[in-house]
PDB file of C-alpha atoms in Angstrom:
ATOM      1  CA  MET T  28       0.263   0.093  -0.467  1.00 67.00           C
ATOM      2  CA  ASP T  29       2.756   2.062   0.479  1.00 73.00           C
ATOM      3  CA  VAL T  30       4.995   1.236  -2.656  1.00 69.00           C
ATOM      4  CA  LEU T  31       1.519   2.147  -4.705  1.00 75.00           C
ATOM      5  CA  GLU T  32      -0.029   5.344  -2.869  1.00 76.00           C
ATOM      6  CA  VAL T  33      -3.483   3.301  -2.227  1.00 78.00           C
ATOM      7  CA  GLN T  34      -5.568   3.307   1.372  1.00 81.00           C
ATOM      8  CA  PRO T  35      -6.712   0.258   2.663  1.00 81.00           C
ATOM      9  CA  GLU T  36     -10.137   1.119   2.035  1.00 82.00           C
ATOM     10  CA  THR T  37      -8.917   0.911  -1.917  1.00 80.00           C
ATOM     11  CA  VAL T  38      -7.494  -2.584  -0.930  1.00 79.00           C
ATOM     12  CA  ARG T  39     -10.926  -3.585   0.338  1.00 80.00           C
ATOM     13  CA  THR T  40     -12.725  -2.422  -2.785  1.00 78.00           C
ATOM     14  CA  TRP T  41     -11.036  -4.465  -5.316  1.00 72.00           C
ATOM     15  CA  ARG T  42     -10.780  -7.512  -2.563  1.00 75.00           C
ATOM     16  CA  LYS T  43     -14.650  -7.136  -2.628  1.00 72.00           C
ATOM     17  CA  ARG T  44     -14.860  -6.360  -6.524  1.00 68.00           C
ATOM     18  CA  GLY T  45     -12.158  -9.138  -7.155  1.00 65.00           C
ATOM     19  CA  ALA T  46     -10.587  -6.753  -9.844  1.00 68.00           C
ATOM     20  CA  VAL T  47      -7.223  -4.484  -9.663  1.00 72.00           C
ATOM     21  CA  PRO T  48      -6.789  -1.749 -11.397  1.00 72.00           C
ATOM     22  CA  ILE T  49      -4.408  -1.714 -14.614  1.00 69.00           C
ATOM     23  CA  ARG T  50      -2.008   0.948 -13.904  1.00 71.00           C
ATOM     24  CA  GLN T  51      -1.964  -0.032 -10.400  1.00 74.00           C
ATOM     25  CA  LEU T  52      -0.512  -3.430 -11.517  1.00 71.00           C
ATOM     26  CA  LEU T  53       1.738  -1.703 -13.993  1.00 72.00           C
ATOM     27  CA  LEU T  54       3.307   0.402 -11.477  1.00 73.00           C
ATOM     28  CA  ALA T  55       3.622  -3.219  -9.345  1.00 76.00           C
ATOM     29  CA  ALA T  56       5.333  -5.114 -12.065  1.00 71.00           C
ATOM     30  CA  GLN T  57       7.786  -1.818 -12.800  1.00 69.00           C
ATOM     31  CA  ILE T  58       8.654  -2.022  -9.491  1.00 73.00           C
ATOM     32  CA  SER T  59       8.821  -5.603  -8.435  1.00 74.00           C
ATOM     33  CA  GLY T  60      10.476  -6.134 -12.489  1.00 70.00           C
ATOM     34  CA  LYS T  61       7.949  -9.153 -12.505  1.00 69.00           C
ATOM     35  CA  SER T  62       5.727  -9.597 -15.203  1.00 64.00           C
ATOM     36  CA  VAL T  63       1.588  -8.189 -14.704  1.00 61.00           C
ATOM     37  CA  GLU T  64       0.575 -11.876 -15.143  1.00 60.00           C
ATOM     38  CA  HIS T  65       2.300 -12.488 -11.370  1.00 65.00           C
ATOM     39  CA  PHE T  66      -0.157 -10.404  -9.317  1.00 63.00           C
ATOM     40  CA  ASN T  67      -2.609 -11.981 -11.149  1.00 55.00           C
ATOM     41  CA  ALA T  68      -2.549 -15.633  -9.466  1.00 49.00           C
ATOM     42  CA  ARG T  69      -3.267 -16.270  -6.151  1.00 43.00           C
ATOM     43  CA  ASP T  70      -3.578 -19.253  -3.646  1.00 37.00           C
ATOM     44  CA  ARG T  71      -7.048 -19.368  -2.127  1.00 34.00           C
ATOM     45  CA  GLU T  72      -6.459 -19.370   1.503  1.00 39.00           C
ATOM     46  CA  GLY T  73      -2.806 -20.882   0.939  1.00 42.00           C
ATOM     47  CA  GLY T  74      -3.972 -24.324   1.091  1.00 40.00           C
ATOM     48  CA  ALA T  75      -2.036 -26.566  -0.496  1.00 41.00           C
ATOM     49  CA  GLY T  76      -3.448 -28.203  -3.769  1.00 40.00           C
ATOM     50  CA  ARG T  77      -6.115 -26.058  -4.003  1.00 39.00           C
ATOM     51  CA  GLU T  78      -6.663 -24.646  -7.489  1.00 40.00           C
ATOM     52  CA  PRO T  79      -5.460 -21.330  -7.437  1.00 41.00           C
ATOM     53  CA  ALA T  80      -8.132 -18.387  -7.126  1.00 42.00           C
ATOM     54  CA  HIS T  81      -7.484 -15.291 -10.336  1.00 45.00           C
ATOM     55  CA  ALA T  82      -8.717 -11.746  -9.659  1.00 48.00           C
ATOM     56  CA  GLU T  83      -9.867 -10.130 -12.527  1.00 57.00           C
ATOM     57  CA  ILE T  84      -7.757  -7.288 -13.868  1.00 61.00           C
ATOM     58  CA  GLU T  85      -9.899  -4.281 -14.971  1.00 68.00           C
ATOM     59  CA  ASP T  86      -9.379  -2.219 -18.199  1.00 74.00           C
ATOM     60  CA  ASP T  87      -9.482   1.810 -17.616  1.00 76.00           C
ATOM     61  CA  ASP T  88      -9.222   5.154 -18.973  1.00 78.00           C
ATOM     62  CA  ASP T  89      -5.880   4.803 -20.404  1.00 85.00           C
ATOM     63  CA  PHE T  90      -5.672   0.828 -20.604  1.00 87.00           C
ATOM     64  CA  LEU T  91      -7.142  -1.867 -22.737  1.00 89.00           C
ATOM     65  CA  LEU T  92      -5.924  -5.425 -22.240  1.00 88.00           C
ATOM     66  CA  ILE T  93      -5.269  -7.779 -25.489  1.00 91.00           C
ATOM     67  CA  ASP T  94      -5.888 -11.233 -24.960  1.00 89.00           C
ATOM     68  CA  MET T  95      -3.176 -13.567 -26.097  1.00 88.00           C
ATOM     69  CA  LEU T  96      -3.647 -16.746 -27.507  1.00 88.00           C
ATOM     70  CA  ALA T  97      -1.791 -19.830 -27.016  1.00 85.00           C
ATOM     71  CA  ALA T  98      -1.436 -20.002 -30.320  1.00 83.00           C
ATOM     72  CA  HIS T  99       1.806 -19.926 -32.734  1.00 84.00           C
ATOM     73  CA  VAL T 100       2.429 -18.958 -35.877  1.00 87.00           C
ATOM     74  CA  SER T 101       5.577 -20.271 -37.951  1.00 83.00           C
ATOM     75  CA  ALA T 102       7.900 -18.213 -39.020  1.00 79.00           C
ATOM     76  CA  GLY T 103       9.142 -21.022 -40.526  1.00 65.00           C
ATOM     77  CA  ASN T 104       7.915 -24.412 -41.572  1.00 63.00           C
ATOM     78  CA  GLY T 105       4.545 -23.896 -40.660  1.00 58.00           C
ATOM     79  CA  ALA T 106       2.391 -24.985 -37.379  1.00 59.00           C
ATOM     80  CA  VAL T 107      -0.772 -25.721 -36.425  1.00 55.00           C
ATOM     81  CA  ASN T 108      -3.324 -24.246 -34.566  1.00 61.00           C
ATOM     82  CA  GLY T 109      -6.202 -25.896 -32.611  1.00 54.00           C
ATOM     83  CA  HIS T 110      -8.347 -24.157 -29.818  1.00 57.00           C
ATOM     84  CA  HIS T 111      -6.738 -20.846 -28.912  1.00 72.00           C
ATOM     85  CA  GLU T 112      -7.332 -20.544 -25.424  1.00 85.00           C
ATOM     86  CA  VAL T 113      -6.163 -16.979 -23.333  1.00 84.00           C
ATOM     87  CA  ILE T 114      -3.167 -17.529 -21.340  1.00 83.00           C
ATOM     88  CA  GLY T 115      -2.997 -14.033 -20.280  1.00 82.00           C
ATOM     89  CA  LYS T 116      -3.388 -10.155 -20.797  1.00 84.00           C
ATOM     90  CA  PHE T 117      -0.930  -7.480 -22.345  1.00 86.00           C
ATOM     91  CA  ALA T 118      -1.808  -3.702 -21.836  1.00 86.00           C
ATOM     92  CA  PHE T 119      -1.613  -1.234 -24.674  1.00 90.00           C
ATOM     93  CA  ARG T 120      -2.637   3.095 -24.326  1.00 89.00           C
ATOM     94  CA  ARG T 121      -6.263   3.233 -25.793  1.00 91.00           C
ATOM     95  CA  SER T 122      -4.814   6.135 -27.693  1.00 93.00           C
ATOM     96  CA  TRP T 123      -2.578   3.832 -29.210  1.00 93.00           C
ATOM     97  CA  LEU T 124      -4.684   1.197 -30.088  1.00 94.00           C
ATOM     98  CA  LYS T 125      -7.239   3.937 -31.698  1.00 93.00           C
ATOM     99  CA  ALA T 126      -4.424   5.931 -33.416  1.00 94.00           C
ATOM    100  CA  LYS T 127      -4.362   2.148 -35.559  1.00 93.00           C
ATOM    101  CA  GLY T 128      -7.675   1.560 -35.916  1.00 93.00           C
ATOM    102  CA  LEU T 129      -7.422  -1.265 -33.528  1.00 94.00           C
ATOM    103  CA  HIS T 130     -10.677  -2.203 -31.499  1.00 93.00           C
ATOM    104  CA  LYS T 131     -10.178  -4.433 -28.623  1.00 92.00           C
ATOM    105  CA  GLY T 132     -12.288  -6.990 -30.039  1.00 91.00           C
ATOM    106  CA  ASN T 133     -10.439  -7.350 -33.257  1.00 93.00           C
ATOM    107  CA  ALA T 134      -7.036  -7.411 -31.045  1.00 94.00           C
ATOM    108  CA  LYS T 135      -5.682 -10.390 -30.179  1.00 93.00           C
ATOM    109  CA  ILE T 136      -1.534 -11.495 -29.334  1.00 92.00           C
ATOM    110  CA  VAL T 137      -0.047 -14.094 -30.519  1.00 92.00           C
ATOM    111  CA  ARG T 138       3.722 -16.202 -30.992  1.00 90.00           C
ATOM    112  CA  ALA T 139       6.245 -16.426 -33.583  1.00 92.00           C
ATOM    113  CA  ARG T 140       7.719 -19.475 -34.013  1.00 91.00           C
ATOM    114  CA  GLY T 141      10.770 -20.390 -36.423  1.00 91.00           C
ATOM    115  CA  LYS T 142      13.333 -18.274 -38.348  1.00 92.00           C
ATOM    116  CA  SER T 143      12.490 -17.691 -41.173  1.00 93.00           C
ATOM    117  CA  MET T 144      11.011 -13.799 -40.924  1.00 94.00           C
ATOM    118  CA  ALA T 145      14.632 -13.211 -38.972  1.00 91.00           C
ATOM    119  CA  ASP T 146      15.772 -10.789 -38.011  1.00 86.00           C
ATOM    120  CA  ARG T 147      12.380  -8.292 -38.236  1.00 91.00           C
ATOM    121  CA  ILE T 148      10.660 -10.954 -36.330  1.00 93.00           C
ATOM    122  CA  ASN T 149      12.609 -13.215 -34.370  1.00 91.00           C
ATOM    123  CA  ASP T 150      12.150 -17.093 -32.629  1.00 91.00           C
ATOM    124  CA  GLY T 151       9.301 -16.323 -29.213  1.00 88.00           C
ATOM    125  CA  ASP T 152       8.309 -12.826 -30.523  1.00 91.00           C
ATOM    126  CA  ILE T 153       5.022 -11.602 -29.532  1.00 91.00           C
ATOM    127  CA  LEU T 154       2.637 -10.646 -32.476  1.00 93.00           C
ATOM    128  CA  LEU T 155      -0.335  -8.167 -32.289  1.00 94.00           C
ATOM    129  CA  ILE T 156      -2.758  -8.860 -35.193  1.00 95.00           C
ATOM    130  CA  ASP T 157      -5.954  -7.228 -36.025  1.00 95.00           C
ATOM    131  CA  THR T 158      -8.496 -10.195 -36.556  1.00 93.00           C
ATOM    132  CA  SER T 159     -11.014  -7.896 -38.525  1.00 94.00           C
ATOM    133  CA  VAL T 160      -8.514  -7.920 -41.721  1.00 94.00           C
ATOM    134  CA  LYS T 161      -9.164 -10.873 -43.805  1.00 93.00           C
ATOM    135  CA  THR T 162      -8.001  -9.310 -47.503  1.00 92.00           C
ATOM    136  CA  LEU T 163      -4.703  -8.637 -48.822  1.00 92.00           C
ATOM    137  CA  SER T 164      -6.048  -4.773 -49.229  1.00 88.00           C
ATOM    138  CA  GLN T 165      -2.383  -3.327 -48.669  1.00 92.00           C
ATOM    139  CA  ASP T 166       1.118  -4.519 -48.786  1.00 94.00           C
ATOM    140  CA  GLY T 167       2.155  -6.229 -45.268  1.00 95.00           C
ATOM    141  CA  VAL T 168       2.895  -8.274 -42.510  1.00 96.00           C
ATOM    142  CA  TYR T 169      -0.100 -11.197 -41.845  1.00 96.00           C
ATOM    143  CA  VAL T 170      -0.683 -14.027 -40.081  1.00 94.00           C
ATOM    144  CA  ILE T 171      -2.485 -16.281 -42.712  1.00 93.00           C
ATOM    145  CA  GLU T 172      -3.152 -19.786 -43.066  1.00 91.00           C
ATOM    146  CA  LEU T 173      -1.914 -21.980 -45.905  1.00 87.00           C
ATOM    147  CA  ASP T 174      -2.491 -26.184 -46.748  1.00 84.00           C
ATOM    148  CA  GLY T 175      -4.052 -25.998 -42.890  1.00 84.00           C
ATOM    149  CA  GLU T 176      -0.977 -24.598 -41.578  1.00 87.00           C
ATOM    150  CA  ASP T 177      -0.642 -20.576 -39.964  1.00 90.00           C
ATOM    151  CA  TYR T 178       2.338 -18.574 -40.372  1.00 91.00           C
ATOM    152  CA  VAL T 179       3.448 -15.025 -40.518  1.00 94.00           C
ATOM    153  CA  LYS T 180       4.956 -13.667 -43.808  1.00 95.00           C
ATOM    154  CA  LEU T 181       4.922 -10.783 -45.723  1.00 96.00           C
ATOM    155  CA  LEU T 182       2.357 -10.552 -48.494  1.00 96.00           C
ATOM    156  CA  GLN T 183       2.802  -8.673 -51.583  1.00 95.00           C
ATOM    157  CA  ARG T 184       0.451  -8.355 -54.469  1.00 91.00           C
ATOM    158  CA  ASP T 185       1.633  -9.565 -57.951  1.00 89.00           C
ATOM    159  CA  PHE T 186       0.207  -7.907 -60.878  1.00 85.00           C
ATOM    160  CA  SER T 187       1.685  -9.655 -63.502  1.00 84.00           C
ATOM    161  CA  THR T 188       0.161 -12.991 -61.947  1.00 83.00           C
ATOM    162  CA  GLY T 189      -2.621 -11.788 -60.575  1.00 84.00           C
ATOM    163  CA  GLY T 190      -1.435 -13.758 -57.164  1.00 90.00           C
ATOM    164  CA  VAL T 191       0.701 -12.660 -54.292  1.00 94.00           C
ATOM    165  CA  ARG T 192       4.004 -13.011 -53.797  1.00 94.00           C
ATOM    166  CA  VAL T 193       4.529 -14.739 -49.918  1.00 95.00           C
ATOM    167  CA  ILE T 194       7.912 -14.050 -48.344  1.00 95.00           C
ATOM    168  CA  SER T 195      10.190 -14.384 -45.723  1.00 95.00           C
ATOM    169  CA  TYR T 196      12.902 -11.697 -44.328  1.00 94.00           C
ATOM    170  CA  ASN T 197      15.545 -13.854 -43.451  1.00 94.00           C
ATOM    171  CA  PRO T 198      16.601 -14.595 -47.639  1.00 93.00           C
ATOM    172  CA  ASP T 199      17.438 -18.329 -47.082  1.00 94.00           C
ATOM    173  CA  PHE T 200      13.865 -19.066 -47.435  1.00 93.00           C
ATOM    174  CA  PRO T 201      12.929 -18.366 -51.364  1.00 93.00           C
ATOM    175  CA  PRO T 202      10.035 -15.514 -51.923  1.00 93.00           C
ATOM    176  CA  GLN T 203       6.753 -18.164 -53.178  1.00 91.00           C
ATOM    177  CA  VAL T 204       4.536 -17.007 -55.825  1.00 91.00           C
ATOM    178  CA  LEU T 205       0.789 -18.432 -54.904  1.00 92.00           C
ATOM    179  CA  ALA T 206      -1.480 -17.944 -58.763  1.00 89.00           C
ATOM    180  CA  GLY T 207      -4.819 -19.319 -59.454  1.00 82.00           C
ATOM    181  CA  GLU T 208      -6.435 -21.948 -57.532  1.00 83.00           C
ATOM    182  CA  HIS T 209      -3.785 -21.404 -55.176  1.00 85.00           C
ATOM    183  CA  ALA T 210      -3.985 -18.357 -54.075  1.00 86.00           C
ATOM    184  CA  ASN T 211      -7.337 -18.618 -53.600  1.00 86.00           C
ATOM    185  CA  GLN T 212      -7.041 -21.171 -50.916  1.00 89.00           C
ATOM    186  CA  LEU T 213      -4.149 -18.259 -48.594  1.00 92.00           C
ATOM    187  CA  ARG T 214      -6.597 -17.931 -46.102  1.00 92.00           C
ATOM    188  CA  ILE T 215      -6.110 -14.246 -44.113  1.00 94.00           C
ATOM    189  CA  CYS T 216      -6.565 -14.533 -40.822  1.00 92.00           C
ATOM    190  CA  GLY T 217      -4.988 -11.044 -39.598  1.00 94.00           C
ATOM    191  CA  ARG T 218      -2.273  -8.073 -40.087  1.00 96.00           C
ATOM    192  CA  VAL T 219       0.186  -7.275 -37.380  1.00 96.00           C
ATOM    193  CA  VAL T 220       0.077  -4.136 -36.141  1.00 95.00           C
ATOM    194  CA  TRP T 221       3.085  -4.542 -33.983  1.00 93.00           C
ATOM    195  CA  HIS T 222       5.219  -7.127 -32.900  1.00 90.00           C
ATOM    196  CA  GLY T 223       8.023  -6.695 -29.185  1.00 86.00           C
ATOM    197  CA  GLY T 224      10.797  -9.412 -28.238  1.00 74.00           C
ATOM    198  CA  GLU T 225      14.152  -9.378 -26.097  1.00 69.00           C
ATOM    199  CA  LEU T 226      17.030  -7.788 -27.275  1.00 62.00           C
TER     200      LEU T 226
END
């Protein structure tokens, strides 16, 4: 309470509601060096073998929490993903999301796996996806499904064939040109708006 500069009554309110404002959790994470998710789980009554209770983290006036899915998109040879379970949340400023034209309901976070997009997008990087984008209206980095597998790739329209060029940033992975029926089989799952990872 001293570090976060809140009163006991405020903490009692958080406990009663089962929710803590994201601003306070971000401050706690910054001060402690731990992740926000660290403060989102606690043992109920401290009992051994009991299921953990989770306090809800709330959006606030400045930040929105975006779901991170237990899904990987391949920056390599393809990844098959089934049910997309929510495994965490990341906070983004409302103003930034609005400037990107990104609504919370269409925003999801996944992880990249593989080396085909290095050094721009590396193995383990997190990707913020706008899932409302389902068509290739402009060249850019997209999450796609092709032949039943999920990828993150740079897509460019190929006006010479009327198809799509699927490009990896890593020069060891040659571009692929999809035309005709094969291009029609490519499904766009969303556009990559932002990515982050370890330095």
